[in-house]
Short mmCIF file of C-alpha atoms in Angstrom, two decimals:
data_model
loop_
_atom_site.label_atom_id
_atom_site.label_comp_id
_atom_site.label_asym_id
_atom_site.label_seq_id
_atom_site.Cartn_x
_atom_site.Cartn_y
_atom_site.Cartn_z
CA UNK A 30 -18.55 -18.21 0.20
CA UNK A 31 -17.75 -15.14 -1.58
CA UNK A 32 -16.61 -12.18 -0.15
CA UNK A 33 -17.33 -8.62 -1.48
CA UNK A 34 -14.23 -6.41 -2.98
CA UNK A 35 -16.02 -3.33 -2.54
CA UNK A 36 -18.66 -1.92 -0.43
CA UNK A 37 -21.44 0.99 -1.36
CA UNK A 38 -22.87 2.79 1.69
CA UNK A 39 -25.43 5.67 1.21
CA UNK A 40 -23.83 9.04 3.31
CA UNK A 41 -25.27 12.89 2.98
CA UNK A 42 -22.23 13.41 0.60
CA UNK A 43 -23.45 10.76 -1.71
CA UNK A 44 -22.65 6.92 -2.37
CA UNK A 45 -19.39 5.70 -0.11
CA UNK A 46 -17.42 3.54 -2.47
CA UNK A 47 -15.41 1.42 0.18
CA UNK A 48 -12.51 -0.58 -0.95
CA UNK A 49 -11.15 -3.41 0.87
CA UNK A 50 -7.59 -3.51 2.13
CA UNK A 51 -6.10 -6.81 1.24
CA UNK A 52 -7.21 -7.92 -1.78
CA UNK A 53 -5.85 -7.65 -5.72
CA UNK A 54 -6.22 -4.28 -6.87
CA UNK A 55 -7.21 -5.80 -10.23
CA UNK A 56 -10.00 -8.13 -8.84
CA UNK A 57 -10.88 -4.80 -7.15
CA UNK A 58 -11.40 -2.68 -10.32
CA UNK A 59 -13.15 -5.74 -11.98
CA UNK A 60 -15.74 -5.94 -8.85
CA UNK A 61 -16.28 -2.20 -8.76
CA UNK A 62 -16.73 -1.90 -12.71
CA UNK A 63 -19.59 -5.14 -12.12
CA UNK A 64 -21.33 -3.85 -9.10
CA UNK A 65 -21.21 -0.49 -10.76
CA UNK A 66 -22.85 -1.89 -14.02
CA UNK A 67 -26.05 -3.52 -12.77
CA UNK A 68 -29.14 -2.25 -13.45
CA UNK A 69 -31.70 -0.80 -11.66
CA UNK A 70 -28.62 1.46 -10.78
CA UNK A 71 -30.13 4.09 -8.03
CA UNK A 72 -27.02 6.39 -7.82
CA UNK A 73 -26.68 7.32 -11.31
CA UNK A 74 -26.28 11.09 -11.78
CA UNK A 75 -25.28 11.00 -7.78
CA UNK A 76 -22.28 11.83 -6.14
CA UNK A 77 -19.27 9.74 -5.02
CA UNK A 78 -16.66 9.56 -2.29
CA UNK A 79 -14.11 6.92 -2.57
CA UNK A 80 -13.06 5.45 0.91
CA UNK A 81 -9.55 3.78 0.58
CA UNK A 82 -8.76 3.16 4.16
CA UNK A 83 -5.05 2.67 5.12
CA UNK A 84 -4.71 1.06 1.65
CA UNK A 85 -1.65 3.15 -0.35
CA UNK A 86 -2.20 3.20 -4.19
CA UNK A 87 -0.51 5.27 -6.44
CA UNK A 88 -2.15 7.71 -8.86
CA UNK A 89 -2.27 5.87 -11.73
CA UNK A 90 -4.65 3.35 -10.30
CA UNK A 91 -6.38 6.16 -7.96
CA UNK A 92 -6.84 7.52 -11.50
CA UNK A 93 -8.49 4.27 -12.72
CA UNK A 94 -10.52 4.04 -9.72
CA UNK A 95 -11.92 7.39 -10.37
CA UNK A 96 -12.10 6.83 -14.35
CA UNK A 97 -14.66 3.67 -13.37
CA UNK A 98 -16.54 5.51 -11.12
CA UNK A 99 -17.24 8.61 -13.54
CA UNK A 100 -18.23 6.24 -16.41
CA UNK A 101 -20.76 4.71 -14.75
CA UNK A 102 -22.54 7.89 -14.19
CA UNK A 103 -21.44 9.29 -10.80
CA UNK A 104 -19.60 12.33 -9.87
CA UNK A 105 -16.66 11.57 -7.57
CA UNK A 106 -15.94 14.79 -5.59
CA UNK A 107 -13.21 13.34 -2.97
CA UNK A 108 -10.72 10.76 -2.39
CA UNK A 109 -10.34 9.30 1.42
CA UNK A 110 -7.04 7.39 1.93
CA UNK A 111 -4.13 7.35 4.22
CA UNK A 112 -2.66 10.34 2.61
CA UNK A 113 -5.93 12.20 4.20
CA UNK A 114 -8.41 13.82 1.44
CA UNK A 115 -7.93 14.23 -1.76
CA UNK A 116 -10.62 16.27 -4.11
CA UNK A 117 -11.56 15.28 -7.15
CA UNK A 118 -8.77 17.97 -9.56
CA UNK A 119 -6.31 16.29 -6.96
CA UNK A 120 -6.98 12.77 -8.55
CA UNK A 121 -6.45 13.34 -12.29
CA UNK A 122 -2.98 13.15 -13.42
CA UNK A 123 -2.04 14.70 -17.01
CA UNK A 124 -1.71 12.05 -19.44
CA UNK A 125 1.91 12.87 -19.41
CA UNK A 126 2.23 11.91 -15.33
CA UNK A 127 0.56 8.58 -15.86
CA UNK A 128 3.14 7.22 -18.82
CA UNK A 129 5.84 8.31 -16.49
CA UNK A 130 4.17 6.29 -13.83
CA UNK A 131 3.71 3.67 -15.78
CA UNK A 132 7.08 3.80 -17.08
CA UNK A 133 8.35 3.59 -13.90
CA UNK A 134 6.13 0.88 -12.53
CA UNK A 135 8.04 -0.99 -15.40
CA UNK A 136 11.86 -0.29 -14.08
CA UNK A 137 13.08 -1.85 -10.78
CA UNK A 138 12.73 1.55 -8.04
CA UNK A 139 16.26 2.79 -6.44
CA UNK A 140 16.21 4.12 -3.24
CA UNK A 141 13.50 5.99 -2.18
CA UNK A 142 12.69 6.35 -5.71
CA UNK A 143 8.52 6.26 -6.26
CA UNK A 144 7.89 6.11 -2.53
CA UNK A 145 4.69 6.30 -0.66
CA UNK A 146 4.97 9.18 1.86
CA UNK A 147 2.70 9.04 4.81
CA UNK A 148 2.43 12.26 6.56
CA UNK A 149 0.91 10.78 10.33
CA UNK A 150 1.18 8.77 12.91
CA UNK A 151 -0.15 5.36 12.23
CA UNK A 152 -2.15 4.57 15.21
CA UNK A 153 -3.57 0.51 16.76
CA UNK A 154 -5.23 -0.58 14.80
CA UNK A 155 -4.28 0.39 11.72
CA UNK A 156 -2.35 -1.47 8.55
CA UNK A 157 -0.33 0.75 5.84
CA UNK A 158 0.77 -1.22 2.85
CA UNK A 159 2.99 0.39 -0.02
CA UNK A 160 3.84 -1.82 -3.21
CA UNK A 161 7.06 0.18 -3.34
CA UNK A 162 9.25 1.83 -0.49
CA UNK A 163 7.12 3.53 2.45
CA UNK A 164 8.27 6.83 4.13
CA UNK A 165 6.14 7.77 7.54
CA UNK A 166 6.50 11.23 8.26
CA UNK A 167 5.26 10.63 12.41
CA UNK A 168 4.91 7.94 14.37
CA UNK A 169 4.16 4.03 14.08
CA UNK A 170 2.04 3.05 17.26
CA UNK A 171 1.96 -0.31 19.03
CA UNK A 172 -0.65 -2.37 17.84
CA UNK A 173 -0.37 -0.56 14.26
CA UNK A 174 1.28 -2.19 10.90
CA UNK A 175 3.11 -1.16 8.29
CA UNK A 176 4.42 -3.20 5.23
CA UNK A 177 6.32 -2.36 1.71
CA UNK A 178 7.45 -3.95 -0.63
CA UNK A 179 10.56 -2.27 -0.53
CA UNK A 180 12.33 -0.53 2.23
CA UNK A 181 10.31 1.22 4.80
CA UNK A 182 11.89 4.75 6.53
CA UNK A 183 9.78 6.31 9.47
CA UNK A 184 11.01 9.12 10.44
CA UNK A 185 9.96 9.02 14.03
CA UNK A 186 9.31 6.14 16.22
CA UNK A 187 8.49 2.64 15.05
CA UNK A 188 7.11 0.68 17.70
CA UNK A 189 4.57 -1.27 15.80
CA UNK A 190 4.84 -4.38 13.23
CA UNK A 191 7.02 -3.52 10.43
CA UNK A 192 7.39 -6.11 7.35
CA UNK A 193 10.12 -4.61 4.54
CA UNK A 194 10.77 -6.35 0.89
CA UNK A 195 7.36 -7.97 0.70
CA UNK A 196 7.27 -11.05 -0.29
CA UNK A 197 10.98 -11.66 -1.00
CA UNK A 198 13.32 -8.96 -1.25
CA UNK A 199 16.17 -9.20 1.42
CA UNK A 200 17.98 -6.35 0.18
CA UNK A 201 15.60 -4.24 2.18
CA UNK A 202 16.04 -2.39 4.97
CA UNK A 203 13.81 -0.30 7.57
CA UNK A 204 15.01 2.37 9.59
CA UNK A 205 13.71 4.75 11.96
CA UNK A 206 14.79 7.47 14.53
CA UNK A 207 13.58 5.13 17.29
CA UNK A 208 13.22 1.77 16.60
CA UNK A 209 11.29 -0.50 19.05
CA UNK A 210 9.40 -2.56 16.38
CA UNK A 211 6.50 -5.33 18.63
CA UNK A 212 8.03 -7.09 15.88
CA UNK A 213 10.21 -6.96 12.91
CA UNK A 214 10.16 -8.60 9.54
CA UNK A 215 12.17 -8.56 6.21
CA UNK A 216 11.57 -10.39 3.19
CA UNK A 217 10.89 -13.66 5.08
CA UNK A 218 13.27 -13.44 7.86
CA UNK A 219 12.10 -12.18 11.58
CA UNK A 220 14.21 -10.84 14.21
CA UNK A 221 14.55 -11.81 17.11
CA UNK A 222 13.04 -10.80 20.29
CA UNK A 223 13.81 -7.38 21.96
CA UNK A 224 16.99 -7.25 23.59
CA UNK A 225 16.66 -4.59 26.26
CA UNK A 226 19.05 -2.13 24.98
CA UNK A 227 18.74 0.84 26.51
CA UNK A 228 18.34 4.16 22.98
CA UNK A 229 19.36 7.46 23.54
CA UNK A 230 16.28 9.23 22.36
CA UNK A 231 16.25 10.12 18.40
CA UNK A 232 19.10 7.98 17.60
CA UNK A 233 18.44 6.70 13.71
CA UNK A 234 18.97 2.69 13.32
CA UNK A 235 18.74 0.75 10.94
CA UNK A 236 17.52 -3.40 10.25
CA UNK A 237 18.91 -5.64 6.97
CA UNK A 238 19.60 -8.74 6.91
CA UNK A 239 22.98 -9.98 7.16
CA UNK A 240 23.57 -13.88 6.71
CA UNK A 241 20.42 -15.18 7.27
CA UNK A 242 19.63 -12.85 10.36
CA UNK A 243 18.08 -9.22 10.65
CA UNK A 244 20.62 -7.23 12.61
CA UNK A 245 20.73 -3.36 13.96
CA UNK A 246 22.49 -0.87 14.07
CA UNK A 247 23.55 3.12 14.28
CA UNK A 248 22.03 4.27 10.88
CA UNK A 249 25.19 6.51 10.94
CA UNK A 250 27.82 3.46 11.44
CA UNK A 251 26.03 1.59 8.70
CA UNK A 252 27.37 4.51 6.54
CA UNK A 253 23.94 5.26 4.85
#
């Protein structure tokens, strides 16, 4: 059976473009472009709101998104995503911004470098993903997830599911002023089960990997 990639929903502000969280952002644009291209096409001339969810994208392809969108006849007017809203000037880079991003997309990141910055607590319920490295500026509840494919930093307390270096990078680390993960994951090692220590409050650790097992420690001994 085949499942949808995106989702139109009539609202007062116009047509709701929802996209769906775990799926290729490339089969994505291809749906949108094909659902957007049919005929008897109600909403041209309409306006648009594009409803990412918790899913992180960078500009580029929030710029591609949009680009779709406007060609088809719509208007988009706002962008809905985990970094909050987003209107419409917000969402077109210069053409000088997107070669840099694609330039970079092209060169392994350092540290920190390209990062997603999320500036909230990520509450039950919800699922962050970053293709890069993933800074939360506030909490990460129980019950919420968060997952990067490089190293993920929160700074404040992590006490959710956390999964750095998706799918296979063991270099990663996560770190966090409190960290009291429900569980822990990096690359495709998970640590083990919480071992009672007792955390001053707002004491940075860190998780990597060291032979074969994630380990933690005082972000300060670690000498990062």
């Amino acid at each position: 059976m085949r499942i949808d990639q995106v989702v139109f929903k009539g609202t007062k502000d116009g047509l709701l473009v929802v996209i769906p969280q775990n799926q290729d952002i490339e089969r994505v644009k291809k749906d949108l472009d094909q659902k957007l291209s049919r005929p008897h096409r109600f909403f041209v001339g309409g306006k648009a709101v594009l409803d990412l969810g918790d899913r992180w994208v960078g500009d580029g392809i929030l710029a591609e998104l949009s680009e779709i969108i406007e060609h088809h006849g719509l208007k988009l007017i706002k962008v809905v995503g985990p970094f909050g809203v987003k209107m419409k000037e917000e969402v077109e880079p210069s053409t000088q911004e997107l070669a840099q991003e694609r330039q970079e997309d092209r060169v392994a990141a350092g540290p920190l470098e390209g990062a997603g910055i999320l500036r909230r607590t990520v509450r039950s319920g919800q699922r962050v993903h970053a293709p890069g490295n993933l800074v939360i500026l506030g909490d990460v509840n129980p019950g919420a997830e968060v997952l990067a494919g490089g190293d993920i930093i929160v700074v404040g307390a992590l006490r959710g599911l956390a999964h750095a270096g998706l799918p296979s990078n063991d270099q990663a680390v996560v770190v966090a002023l409190r960290l009291s993960p429900t569980q822990l994951r990096i690359a495709n090692v998970i640590a083990r089960s919480p071992d009672g220590r007792s955390r001053g409050p707002n004491i940075p650790e860190i998780a990597r990997i060291r032979e074969g097992t994630i380990v933690i420690e005082s972000f300060f001994a670690a000498g990062r």
